[in-house]
């Protein structure tokens, strides 16, 4: 768990005892954008279960040992708050996206920068595609796009809106070129190579409040203020 000042606590699920505590404390920071207030400051667990990634409003991400609380790597490279991050499936790399309109791919062991992709708009959410060869991002005002990590070039644009959705999310599905975007009340499944819509999952009357994708990638659950929907 992570509290309001940026500190993380790892708990033993059986006993309820504290295993470790770590993280950087934040000072008082103002955000003009409601989206940045919501998205800045989060955690992700590595596949090995013993490392934790933290990121947020201090412009720095960090990799921690969940068992000891030791910081294993500091990830410094963004010029504005980090709004999104994803750990690659094998845990060897991770990607961060920031309000500085960049997505950075890192070596998760040593914290070295492997690639920097300039994505034109502040990154609100991101997903890893094609075994890490591509990144999909949702930028400000719902601008979703796919980028090639090696060349830094944009592969496709998936959608573009001119309003500010209250919830922004993006998640890779299976097969590897399939993507879910959640913008406002709209949930959409895309083929990222062609940019073609494969399915519309929208059924909520107002903005989506949350979503989760099953490990196999074939079931999606969305939650609105009206109801919870389970999708094939």
Short mmCIF file of C-alpha atoms in Angstrom, two decimals:
data_model
loop_
_atom_site.label_atom_id
_atom_site.label_comp_id
_atom_site.label_asym_id
_atom_site.label_seq_id
_atom_site.Cartn_x
_atom_site.Cartn_y
_atom_site.Cartn_z
CA UNK A 1 0.00 0.00 0.00
CA UNK A 2 1.03 3.63 -0.50
CA UNK A 3 -0.09 6.58 1.56
CA UNK A 4 -0.55 10.26 0.71
CA UNK A 5 3.03 11.32 1.44
CA UNK A 6 4.58 8.71 -0.87
CA UNK A 7 5.61 6.11 1.69
CA UNK A 8 4.94 2.43 0.88
CA UNK A 9 4.22 -0.44 3.24
CA UNK A 10 4.57 -4.15 2.39
CA UNK A 11 2.32 -6.41 4.46
CA UNK A 12 2.23 -10.14 5.18
CA UNK A 13 -1.19 -11.12 3.81
CA UNK A 14 -1.57 -14.00 6.28
CA UNK A 15 -0.53 -12.34 9.54
CA UNK A 16 -1.22 -8.68 8.72
CA UNK A 17 2.26 -7.75 9.96
CA UNK A 18 4.45 -5.12 8.31
CA UNK A 19 7.27 -6.63 6.24
CA UNK A 20 8.97 -3.40 5.17
CA UNK A 21 8.43 0.33 4.67
CA UNK A 22 10.08 2.50 2.05
CA UNK A 23 9.59 5.34 -0.40
CA UNK A 24 10.38 9.01 -0.79
CA UNK A 25 8.31 11.59 1.06
CA UNK A 26 6.86 14.42 -0.99
CA UNK A 27 6.61 18.07 -0.15
CA UNK A 28 3.54 20.20 -0.81
CA UNK A 29 2.99 20.18 -4.59
CA UNK A 30 0.23 21.95 -6.53
CA UNK A 31 -1.27 20.56 -9.74
CA UNK A 32 -3.34 22.65 -12.13
CA UNK A 33 -4.64 19.54 -13.89
CA UNK A 34 -7.10 17.25 -12.07
CA UNK A 35 -5.77 14.33 -14.14
CA UNK A 36 -2.24 14.88 -12.83
CA UNK A 37 -3.52 15.01 -9.26
CA UNK A 38 -5.19 11.63 -9.75
CA UNK A 39 -2.47 9.86 -11.73
CA UNK A 40 0.68 11.12 -10.02
CA UNK A 41 1.91 8.71 -7.40
CA UNK A 42 1.46 4.97 -7.78
CA UNK A 43 3.06 1.55 -7.35
CA UNK A 44 3.58 -1.63 -9.38
CA UNK A 45 4.87 -5.05 -8.34
CA UNK A 46 7.45 -6.89 -10.47
CA UNK A 47 6.74 -10.45 -11.68
CA UNK A 48 9.26 -11.85 -9.17
CA UNK A 49 7.12 -10.48 -6.33
CA UNK A 50 10.15 -9.10 -4.46
CA UNK A 51 10.56 -5.77 -6.23
CA UNK A 52 8.29 -2.76 -6.25
CA UNK A 53 8.26 0.20 -8.63
CA UNK A 54 7.13 3.60 -7.34
CA UNK A 55 6.65 6.81 -9.28
CA UNK A 56 4.92 10.14 -8.97
CA UNK A 57 4.97 13.84 -8.46
CA UNK A 58 8.65 14.22 -7.55
CA UNK A 59 9.64 13.44 -11.21
CA UNK A 60 11.60 10.36 -10.08
CA UNK A 61 10.75 6.65 -10.19
CA UNK A 62 12.44 4.05 -8.01
CA UNK A 63 12.80 0.28 -7.74
CA UNK A 64 12.71 -1.14 -4.21
CA UNK A 65 13.25 -4.49 -2.52
CA UNK A 66 9.89 -5.47 -1.04
CA UNK A 67 11.52 -7.66 1.62
CA UNK A 68 14.22 -5.28 2.87
CA UNK A 69 12.91 -1.85 1.82
CA UNK A 70 16.26 -1.08 0.15
CA UNK A 71 16.25 1.16 -2.94
CA UNK A 72 17.73 -0.84 -5.82
CA UNK A 73 17.64 1.87 -8.51
CA UNK A 74 16.68 5.52 -8.88
CA UNK A 75 15.22 6.42 -12.29
CA UNK A 76 15.90 10.08 -13.06
CA UNK A 77 15.18 11.46 -16.51
CA UNK A 78 11.76 13.13 -16.64
CA UNK A 79 11.48 16.91 -16.45
CA UNK A 80 7.94 16.92 -15.04
CA UNK A 81 5.85 14.58 -12.85
CA UNK A 82 5.63 10.91 -13.87
CA UNK A 83 1.99 10.01 -14.52
CA UNK A 84 2.20 6.37 -15.63
CA UNK A 85 4.50 3.35 -15.59
CA UNK A 86 4.51 -0.31 -16.60
CA UNK A 87 6.84 -3.19 -15.78
CA UNK A 88 7.66 -5.43 -18.73
CA UNK A 89 6.45 -9.04 -18.54
CA UNK A 90 9.91 -10.49 -17.81
CA UNK A 91 10.75 -7.77 -15.28
CA UNK A 92 14.04 -6.80 -16.96
CA UNK A 93 12.74 -3.46 -18.24
CA UNK A 94 10.11 -0.92 -17.38
CA UNK A 95 8.59 2.13 -19.02
CA UNK A 96 7.51 5.46 -17.54
CA UNK A 97 5.46 8.28 -19.06
CA UNK A 98 5.44 11.85 -17.87
CA UNK A 99 3.77 15.22 -18.10
CA UNK A 100 6.86 16.28 -20.10
CA UNK A 101 5.43 14.36 -23.12
CA UNK A 102 8.09 11.66 -23.03
CA UNK A 103 8.05 7.90 -22.48
CA UNK A 104 11.28 6.38 -21.19
CA UNK A 105 12.30 2.71 -21.23
CA UNK A 106 14.68 1.73 -18.42
CA UNK A 107 16.87 -1.20 -17.41
CA UNK A 108 15.13 -2.16 -14.17
CA UNK A 109 18.29 -3.67 -12.63
CA UNK A 110 20.65 -0.70 -12.90
CA UNK A 111 18.31 2.19 -13.80
CA UNK A 112 19.99 2.94 -17.14
CA UNK A 113 17.96 4.69 -19.84
CA UNK A 114 17.48 2.37 -22.83
CA UNK A 115 15.23 4.56 -24.99
CA UNK A 116 13.44 7.91 -24.91
CA UNK A 117 10.32 8.41 -27.04
CA UNK A 118 8.88 11.90 -27.52
CA UNK A 119 5.13 11.38 -27.78
CA UNK A 120 3.92 14.95 -28.43
CA UNK A 121 1.55 15.25 -25.46
CA UNK A 122 1.65 14.64 -21.69
CA UNK A 123 1.34 10.91 -20.99
CA UNK A 124 -1.63 10.02 -18.80
CA UNK A 125 -1.37 6.22 -19.18
CA UNK A 126 0.76 3.71 -21.12
CA UNK A 127 0.96 0.05 -22.10
CA UNK A 128 3.73 -2.23 -23.41
CA UNK A 129 3.10 -4.01 -26.72
CA UNK A 130 4.90 -6.57 -28.92
CA UNK A 131 7.32 -7.76 -26.21
CA UNK A 132 8.43 -4.23 -25.53
CA UNK A 133 9.05 -3.19 -29.12
CA UNK A 134 6.15 -0.72 -29.01
CA UNK A 135 4.52 1.54 -26.45
CA UNK A 136 0.91 2.67 -26.50
CA UNK A 137 0.11 5.91 -24.69
CA UNK A 138 -2.93 7.99 -23.83
CA UNK A 139 -2.09 11.67 -23.84
CA UNK A 140 -4.02 14.73 -22.80
CA UNK A 141 -7.57 15.08 -24.14
CA UNK A 142 -7.78 11.36 -24.89
CA UNK A 143 -5.14 11.31 -27.64
CA UNK A 144 -4.16 7.61 -27.94
CA UNK A 145 -1.23 6.52 -30.10
CA UNK A 146 1.29 3.70 -30.60
CA UNK A 147 5.04 4.31 -30.88
CA UNK A 148 8.02 2.22 -32.00
CA UNK A 149 10.57 2.20 -29.16
CA UNK A 150 13.68 1.72 -31.31
CA UNK A 151 12.97 4.40 -33.93
CA UNK A 152 10.88 6.71 -31.77
CA UNK A 153 8.34 7.01 -34.59
CA UNK A 154 4.59 6.96 -34.27
CA UNK A 155 3.05 3.76 -35.66
CA UNK A 156 -0.64 4.61 -35.44
CA UNK A 157 -3.22 6.95 -33.90
CA UNK A 158 -6.13 5.13 -32.28
CA UNK A 159 -8.47 7.90 -31.25
CA UNK A 160 -8.60 11.61 -30.68
CA UNK A 161 -11.17 13.53 -28.68
CA UNK A 162 -11.54 17.20 -27.80
CA UNK A 163 -12.84 16.86 -24.26
CA UNK A 164 -11.08 15.90 -21.04
CA UNK A 165 -12.29 12.46 -19.92
CA UNK A 166 -12.35 12.02 -16.16
CA UNK A 167 -10.76 8.57 -16.41
CA UNK A 168 -7.91 7.62 -18.73
CA UNK A 169 -6.61 4.08 -19.07
CA UNK A 170 -4.86 1.83 -21.54
CA UNK A 171 -3.97 -1.87 -21.27
CA UNK A 172 -2.36 -4.45 -23.55
CA UNK A 173 -4.45 -7.54 -24.33
CA UNK A 174 -3.69 -10.82 -26.08
CA UNK A 175 -2.61 -11.21 -28.85
CA UNK A 176 0.23 -8.73 -28.51
CA UNK A 177 -1.06 -6.13 -30.98
CA UNK A 178 -4.46 -5.80 -29.27
CA UNK A 179 -5.16 -2.90 -26.92
CA UNK A 180 -7.90 -1.71 -24.59
CA UNK A 181 -8.46 2.03 -24.14
CA UNK A 182 -10.76 3.51 -21.49
CA UNK A 183 -11.64 7.15 -22.10
CA UNK A 184 -14.51 8.69 -20.18
CA UNK A 185 -17.46 6.32 -20.55
CA UNK A 186 -15.98 4.60 -23.62
CA UNK A 187 -14.04 1.31 -23.52
CA UNK A 188 -12.68 0.18 -26.88
CA UNK A 189 -10.59 -2.77 -28.13
CA UNK A 190 -8.19 -1.96 -30.98
CA UNK A 191 -5.83 -3.63 -33.41
CA UNK A 192 -2.82 -1.38 -32.89
CA UNK A 193 -1.12 -2.21 -36.19
CA UNK A 194 -4.06 -1.24 -38.39
CA UNK A 195 -5.78 1.16 -35.99
CA UNK A 196 -9.06 -0.71 -36.57
CA UNK A 197 -11.65 -0.97 -33.78
CA UNK A 198 -12.32 -4.61 -32.89
CA UNK A 199 -15.03 -4.04 -30.27
CA UNK A 200 -16.84 -1.30 -28.35
CA UNK A 201 -17.41 -2.19 -24.70
CA UNK A 202 -19.15 1.01 -23.64
CA UNK A 203 -22.30 0.60 -21.59
CA UNK A 204 -21.87 3.10 -18.77
CA UNK A 205 -24.00 6.22 -18.68
CA UNK A 206 -21.19 8.31 -17.13
CA UNK A 207 -17.41 8.24 -16.81
CA UNK A 208 -15.73 4.93 -16.05
CA UNK A 209 -14.38 4.82 -12.50
CA UNK A 210 -12.05 1.84 -12.94
CA UNK A 211 -11.25 -1.29 -14.91
CA UNK A 212 -9.27 -4.52 -14.67
CA UNK A 213 -8.09 -7.05 -17.26
CA UNK A 214 -7.95 -10.76 -16.39
CA UNK A 215 -4.46 -12.36 -16.60
CA UNK A 216 -5.36 -14.21 -19.80
CA UNK A 217 -6.44 -10.98 -21.45
CA UNK A 218 -9.78 -12.37 -22.59
CA UNK A 219 -12.02 -10.87 -19.87
CA UNK A 220 -12.37 -7.16 -19.04
CA UNK A 221 -14.26 -5.70 -16.08
CA UNK A 222 -15.30 -2.03 -16.12
CA UNK A 223 -16.83 -0.11 -13.23
CA UNK A 224 -18.93 3.04 -13.53
CA UNK A 225 -21.08 5.03 -11.12
CA UNK A 226 -24.06 3.07 -12.46
CA UNK A 227 -22.93 -0.60 -12.50
CA UNK A 228 -20.08 -3.09 -12.97
CA UNK A 229 -19.81 -4.78 -16.40
CA UNK A 230 -17.93 -7.99 -17.26
CA UNK A 231 -16.91 -8.36 -20.91
CA UNK A 232 -15.71 -11.23 -23.06
#
